[in-house]
Amino acid sequence: MFEALGNKLQDILDRVGRESKLTEKQVKEAMREIRMALLEADVNFTVAKDFVARVTEKAVGQEVQGSLTAGQTVVKLVHDELIQTLGGEAKQPTLSNEGNVFFLVGLQGAGKTTSAGKLAAHYKSKGRRVLLVAADTQRPAARDQLEVLARQVGVPVLKVNDHETPQETKRRLDEFLKTDFRDLVIVDTAGRLQIDEALMDQLAALQTELQPTETLLVVDAMTGQEALNVARVFDERVHLSGLIITKMDGDARGGAALSARSVTGKPIYFAGVSEKLTGLEPFYPDRVAGRILGMGDVLGLIERAQQADLKAMEVKKPGDFDLEDLLVQLRQIRKMGPLGDLLKLIPGMSRALPEGFNIDEKQLQRIDAMISSMTIKERRNPKIIDGRRRKRIAAGSGSTVQDINRLLKMHEQMKEMMKVLQRLSGPGGLGKGMKPPRMPPMPPGMKR
Amino acid sequence: MSWLDRLRQGLSKTRQQFQDAAGDLGTDLQETLTRLDSIEDLEYALIAADVGRAATEEILADIRKSGKSNLQDALMEALTLQLEPDRRRAQFRQLGFTPDARRTVVDPRGHVVMVVGVNGVGKTTTIAKLGEYYLGRGKSVMFAAGDTFRAAAGAQLGVWGERLGIPVVGGPEGGDPAAVAYDAAAARAARGTDLLFVDTAGRLHTKHNLMEELKKVRRVIDKADPGEPADVWLVLDAVTGQNGLAQAKKFHEATPLTGVIVTKLDGTAKGGILIPIVRELGVPIKFIGVGEGAHDLQPFDPQAFVRALFDVEVPRD
């Protein structure tokens, strides 16, 4: 999502050149471009102005460090400042043993209800006993939506009735908690515009009654300049304690995160990264700053690998890499998430790929189907696959003989390439068995 | 209250912020242009309204060569031009003609309107408002609850259908949205209903597979009712920043758009993203939503919009 901004900054900074000391003129020029890039990324203009002012102050007269070029020095300064602006260290809500109440607030359509469901799933997996409270009485069927999510997560839900007073809600909640112990209550409120006085009063009244331990503002990553006002007014009216940024899996550059964080000074706890209930990740300022600058996110990549529980493959000679190995690796990698997303986590990759680059996951599935239609013997020794076998495999996997030919050829080329690579890098390298297979020269369905 | 007043009220916040950022807009144009910092302020003001960098530069260029003495007039003219999707009409405007000062009436071209957009922009709510708008104009209306993904989305449209007395064709949760669309389109053709609005699940425009699904829904409607959907409208949240343009482009690629509806313009300071969208895609803005009520969904007229933005009295006829 942040790649576009990263690319831009990188282009600008490449132009700064390889001087040993940064002159004021160079810095000024770069900073003007950075400011524009930040604005294009929807960072609020006052935030962008301040940001640039802070970086400029540090950059002018800065000695270029050691082996770094001037451009790299500026990248480092901008990177550090971005981390600071995004909150420095990653933070998570602190929970006590009992009586935790989360209050989710935000504009309509920011993703509160979905985030409530995701939070419930997240904390349930951490051993919490979660209760969801559906307090969105405005949008038709919003409470039903939360009920469905609660069922999927496997937690109970308490629905607030129409026109119920906050006092009544509190009473019903206490009653519920008496019969069924819950140590974390997550309240999903109705979306509202920050300028709607009446609704904001209602929200404040409910908050006073329920006394939440955390009041979380849910912010859409695609929000424009307005993000700053939204965050500021919500903070003034209901005193936020943290932020959740949603829809980070789109291509929004996410300047809203920067704006909201810097105006409230409250930590961004989580980022929503998919429509699924598991699509909620802790927000790491350093990683996101790295992504903004197109530095990739190696930590994120490793984390995904750990989650996917990749099995190390026995080390083989490249010449022995057969179709069975290819299938195993393909499946393991797909477990880590869409390949397109993974590629973007690799440092430098987001710049190397054309904009709008996409990998058709279906093509990978087709390869899977083709190999699955082969016998183990064929997979281990592809040389035995003759014309008749090809026909059978094609029929079995719903593809054509040409597809099979292409797959076999691709596999041959991969083997060749792995041999070359091994000669270049020597043994060891990047974690045993974790080395992703090189993308074949015939890219299966990669398209712009 | 007339809708213009409502619009003006709804946009008052935008105007206020604009003036805060750019200074008094009644100032002399020539003087403004000679002072570098005020040009930069103006640039900031436009960008702060989510107008985007490219459009901002074009607007500033237009202002420079406008020859008007008053900054506000020049700015209003430049903005109106940006919002005119038709190049020829834009040229007419430049020559001083005003092609349609009157409020526009939006009539769908065919019988089926597909409504698309990313998550949380207000597609379902907008469909309900559209239903009420066209019911009020004497049309018979049907809904298709094509959002089978989000929990209880079908129920949400069902509640609206019940309130408005509009029949809703639905399907099971997690079912195939194309099947719902097919049933609904076939039912509409059989019953001879004037208009069918097909709701779709919100999807991020970067999700390849989901965009393919959208294409399928469109194809399937064409199968059930050849020539339809004649209209595909994109719903866009007014708080969206520059990503709105990326959204519009990707949706336009998948299912060619015939119109854009901008929602939630009342609470936001912005809505400037309208400008790059019209400018780049040439897709007209059909409706804007300036409030929660059903009557707050209004046909869009660029000139009236810009005038309301600057709180200028619109000549009534």
mmCIF file of C-alpha atoms in Angstrom, chain B residues 105-276:
data_model
loop_
_atom_site.group_PDB
_atom_site.id
_atom_site.type_symbol
_atom_site.label_atom_id
_atom_site.label_comp_id
_atom_site.label_asym_id
_atom_site.label_seq_id
_atom_site.Cartn_x
_atom_site.Cartn_y
_atom_site.Cartn_z
ATOM 1 C CA VAL B 105 -32.338 15.292 -13.854
ATOM 2 C CA VAL B 106 -30.648 11.930 -13.775
ATOM 3 C CA ASP B 107 -32.357 9.202 -15.727
ATOM 4 C CA PRO B 108 -30.695 5.829 -16.040
ATOM 5 C CA ARG B 109 -30.126 4.814 -19.651
ATOM 6 C CA GLY B 110 -31.619 1.363 -19.296
ATOM 7 C CA HIS B 111 -33.419 -0.637 -16.667
ATOM 8 C CA VAL B 112 -30.619 -2.150 -14.640
ATOM 9 C CA VAL B 113 -28.110 -0.160 -12.628
ATOM 10 C CA MET B 114 -25.188 -1.939 -11.032
ATOM 11 C CA VAL B 115 -23.756 -0.215 -7.980
ATOM 12 C CA VAL B 116 -20.107 -0.858 -7.147
ATOM 13 C CA GLY B 117 -17.463 0.475 -4.783
ATOM 14 C CA VAL B 118 -14.917 -0.335 -2.098
ATOM 15 C CA ASN B 119 -15.911 -1.391 1.415
ATOM 16 C CA GLY B 120 -17.813 1.010 3.597
ATOM 17 C CA VAL B 121 -18.573 3.818 1.153
ATOM 18 C CA GLY B 122 -22.319 3.468 1.624
ATOM 19 C CA LYS B 123 -23.435 1.426 -1.385
ATOM 20 C CA THR B 124 -26.404 -0.188 0.317
ATOM 21 C CA THR B 125 -27.614 3.049 1.898
ATOM 22 C CA THR B 126 -27.228 4.837 -1.427
ATOM 23 C CA ILE B 127 -29.277 2.181 -3.202
ATOM 24 C CA ALA B 128 -32.042 2.688 -0.660
ATOM 25 C CA LYS B 129 -31.948 6.434 -1.318
ATOM 26 C CA LEU B 130 -31.919 5.899 -5.075
ATOM 27 C CA GLY B 131 -34.939 3.642 -4.690
ATOM 28 C CA GLU B 132 -36.801 6.337 -2.839
ATOM 29 C CA TYR B 133 -35.728 8.990 -5.356
ATOM 30 C CA TYR B 134 -37.048 7.061 -8.342
ATOM 31 C CA LEU B 135 -40.185 5.873 -6.530
ATOM 32 C CA GLY B 136 -40.892 9.525 -5.941
ATOM 33 C CA ARG B 137 -40.531 10.132 -9.674
ATOM 34 C CA GLY B 138 -43.188 7.569 -10.416
ATOM 35 C CA LYS B 139 -40.936 4.684 -11.400
ATOM 36 C CA SER B 140 -41.333 1.116 -10.206
ATOM 37 C CA VAL B 141 -38.166 -0.124 -8.532
ATOM 38 C CA MET B 142 -36.571 -3.414 -7.495
ATOM 39 C CA PHE B 143 -33.439 -4.204 -5.511
ATOM 40 C CA ALA B 144 -31.017 -7.100 -5.846
ATOM 41 C CA ALA B 145 -29.129 -7.879 -2.627
ATOM 42 C CA GLY B 146 -25.942 -8.894 -4.392
ATOM 43 C CA ASP B 147 -23.711 -8.446 -1.345
ATOM 44 C CA THR B 148 -23.627 -12.026 -0.222
ATOM 45 C CA PHE B 149 -20.233 -11.653 1.425
ATOM 46 C CA ARG B 150 -20.558 -9.229 4.302
ATOM 47 C CA ALA B 151 -22.456 -10.606 7.237
ATOM 48 C CA ALA B 152 -26.069 -9.343 7.259
ATOM 49 C CA ALA B 153 -25.681 -7.081 4.233
ATOM 50 C CA GLY B 154 -28.661 -8.749 2.593
ATOM 51 C CA ALA B 155 -30.678 -8.129 5.752
ATOM 52 C CA GLN B 156 -29.690 -4.457 5.648
ATOM 53 C CA LEU B 157 -31.111 -4.020 2.150
ATOM 54 C CA GLY B 158 -34.103 -6.150 3.145
ATOM 55 C CA VAL B 159 -34.947 -3.724 5.942
ATOM 56 C CA TRP B 160 -34.800 -0.836 3.487
ATOM 57 C CA GLY B 161 -36.946 -2.696 0.972
ATOM 58 C CA GLU B 162 -39.556 -3.291 3.633
ATOM 59 C CA ARG B 163 -39.561 0.341 4.723
ATOM 60 C CA LEU B 164 -39.903 1.613 1.174
ATOM 61 C CA GLY B 165 -42.154 -1.140 -0.154
ATOM 62 C CA ILE B 166 -39.610 -2.183 -2.758
ATOM 63 C CA PRO B 167 -39.232 -5.878 -3.600
ATOM 64 C CA VAL B 168 -35.787 -7.295 -2.873
ATOM 65 C CA VAL B 169 -34.297 -10.323 -4.592
ATOM 66 C CA GLY B 170 -31.763 -11.985 -2.321
ATOM 67 C CA GLY B 171 -29.682 -15.106 -1.954
ATOM 68 C CA PRO B 172 -28.023 -17.117 0.789
ATOM 69 C CA GLU B 173 -25.097 -15.584 2.669
ATOM 70 C CA GLY B 174 -21.838 -16.667 1.076
ATOM 71 C CA GLY B 175 -23.747 -17.591 -2.068
ATOM 72 C CA ASP B 176 -22.895 -16.615 -5.595
ATOM 73 C CA PRO B 177 -23.593 -12.916 -6.144
ATOM 74 C CA ALA B 178 -23.884 -13.527 -9.876
ATOM 75 C CA ALA B 179 -26.756 -15.940 -9.254
ATOM 76 C CA VAL B 180 -28.613 -13.293 -7.274
ATOM 77 C CA ALA B 181 -27.999 -10.751 -10.026
ATOM 78 C CA TYR B 182 -29.208 -13.218 -12.663
ATOM 79 C CA ASP B 183 -32.404 -14.013 -10.767
ATOM 80 C CA ALA B 184 -33.093 -10.350 -10.145
ATOM 81 C CA ALA B 185 -32.434 -9.288 -13.739
ATOM 82 C CA ALA B 186 -34.622 -12.079 -15.074
ATOM 83 C CA ALA B 187 -37.364 -11.197 -12.582
ATOM 84 C CA ARG B 188 -37.225 -7.536 -13.523
ATOM 85 C CA ALA B 189 -37.533 -8.311 -17.203
ATOM 86 C CA ALA B 190 -40.465 -10.653 -16.547
ATOM 87 C CA ARG B 191 -42.324 -8.242 -14.303
ATOM 88 C CA GLY B 192 -41.579 -5.240 -16.468
ATOM 89 C CA THR B 193 -40.356 -3.186 -13.531
ATOM 90 C CA ASP B 194 -38.799 0.135 -14.573
ATOM 91 C CA LEU B 195 -35.599 -0.018 -12.585
ATOM 92 C CA LEU B 196 -33.447 -2.601 -10.874
ATOM 93 C CA PHE B 197 -30.577 -1.587 -8.622
ATOM 94 C CA VAL B 198 -28.029 -4.327 -8.113
ATOM 95 C CA ASP B 199 -26.063 -4.060 -4.872
ATOM 96 C CA THR B 200 -22.598 -5.616 -4.868
ATOM 97 C CA ALA B 201 -20.245 -6.510 -2.044
ATOM 98 C CA GLY B 202 -17.694 -3.875 -1.209
ATOM 99 C CA ARG B 203 -14.307 -4.811 -2.569
ATOM 100 C CA LEU B 204 -10.904 -3.240 -2.608
ATOM 101 C CA HIS B 205 -10.035 -2.433 -6.195
ATOM 102 C CA THR B 206 -6.655 -4.115 -5.774
ATOM 103 C CA LYS B 207 -8.169 -7.568 -5.265
ATOM 104 C CA HIS B 208 -7.861 -9.150 -8.654
ATOM 105 C CA ASN B 209 -10.220 -12.037 -8.042
ATOM 106 C CA LEU B 210 -12.951 -9.875 -6.607
ATOM 107 C CA MET B 211 -12.778 -7.574 -9.601
ATOM 108 C CA GLU B 212 -13.127 -10.638 -11.813
ATOM 109 C CA GLU B 213 -16.209 -11.553 -9.822
ATOM 110 C CA LEU B 214 -17.609 -8.128 -10.587
ATOM 111 C CA LYS B 215 -17.083 -8.683 -14.302
ATOM 112 C CA LYS B 216 -18.935 -11.946 -13.984
ATOM 113 C CA VAL B 217 -21.898 -10.311 -12.287
ATOM 114 C CA ARG B 218 -22.046 -7.871 -15.175
ATOM 115 C CA ARG B 219 -21.837 -10.606 -17.804
ATOM 116 C CA VAL B 220 -24.524 -12.625 -16.117
ATOM 117 C CA ILE B 221 -26.932 -9.695 -15.992
ATOM 118 C CA ASP B 222 -26.372 -9.266 -19.718
ATOM 119 C CA LYS B 223 -27.307 -12.913 -20.187
ATOM 120 C CA ALA B 224 -30.520 -12.640 -18.206
ATOM 121 C CA ASP B 225 -31.486 -9.351 -19.815
ATOM 122 C CA PRO B 226 -29.507 -8.547 -22.981
ATOM 123 C CA GLY B 227 -28.117 -5.034 -23.148
ATOM 124 C CA GLU B 228 -28.198 -4.587 -19.403
ATOM 125 C CA PRO B 229 -26.797 -3.268 -17.123
ATOM 126 C CA ALA B 230 -26.820 -0.060 -19.106
ATOM 127 C CA ASP B 231 -25.426 1.763 -16.119
ATOM 128 C CA VAL B 232 -22.666 1.010 -13.659
ATOM 129 C CA TRP B 233 -22.343 3.589 -10.913
ATOM 130 C CA LEU B 234 -19.373 3.833 -8.587
ATOM 131 C CA VAL B 235 -20.058 4.950 -5.051
ATOM 132 C CA LEU B 236 -17.275 6.961 -3.498
ATOM 133 C CA ASP B 237 -16.910 8.206 0.064
ATOM 134 C CA ALA B 238 -16.186 11.941 0.112
ATOM 135 C CA VAL B 239 -13.552 11.552 2.812
ATOM 136 C CA THR B 240 -11.503 9.469 0.416
ATOM 137 C CA GLY B 241 -8.234 11.027 -0.561
ATOM 138 C CA GLN B 242 -6.143 10.538 -3.651
ATOM 139 C CA ASN B 243 -6.812 6.815 -3.523
ATOM 140 C CA GLY B 244 -10.296 7.607 -4.833
ATOM 141 C CA LEU B 245 -8.819 8.127 -8.263
ATOM 142 C CA ALA B 246 -7.062 4.762 -8.155
ATOM 143 C CA GLN B 247 -10.351 3.174 -7.112
ATOM 144 C CA ALA B 248 -12.292 4.801 -9.933
ATOM 145 C CA LYS B 249 -9.663 3.778 -12.488
ATOM 146 C CA LYS B 250 -9.584 0.132 -11.440
ATOM 147 C CA PHE B 251 -13.351 -0.170 -11.301
ATOM 148 C CA HIS B 252 -13.565 1.566 -14.650
ATOM 149 C CA GLU B 253 -11.229 -1.041 -16.117
ATOM 150 C CA ALA B 254 -13.249 -3.935 -14.724
ATOM 151 C CA THR B 255 -16.754 -2.680 -15.423
ATOM 152 C CA PRO B 256 -16.818 0.524 -17.460
ATOM 153 C CA LEU B 257 -18.416 3.162 -15.270
ATOM 154 C CA THR B 258 -21.196 5.403 -16.497
ATOM 155 C CA GLY B 259 -21.435 7.514 -13.385
ATOM 156 C CA VAL B 260 -20.092 8.275 -9.942
ATOM 157 C CA ILE B 261 -22.025 8.928 -6.750
ATOM 158 C CA VAL B 262 -20.256 10.774 -3.966
ATOM 159 C CA THR B 263 -21.564 10.106 -0.472
ATOM 160 C CA LYS B 264 -21.085 11.697 2.942
ATOM 161 C CA LEU B 265 -20.250 15.118 1.515
ATOM 162 C CA ASP B 266 -22.000 16.762 4.435
ATOM 163 C CA GLY B 267 -19.586 15.990 7.201
ATOM 164 C CA THR B 268 -16.378 16.216 5.355
ATOM 165 C CA ALA B 269 -14.320 19.229 4.609
ATOM 166 C CA LYS B 270 -13.469 17.910 1.172
ATOM 167 C CA GLY B 271 -14.879 16.177 -1.831
ATOM 168 C CA GLY B 272 -12.114 17.607 -3.958
ATOM 169 C CA ILE B 273 -11.360 14.102 -5.201
ATOM 170 C CA LEU B 274 -14.327 14.612 -7.551
ATOM 171 C CA ILE B 275 -12.130 16.858 -9.633
ATOM 172 C CA PRO B 276 -9.328 14.452 -10.558
#
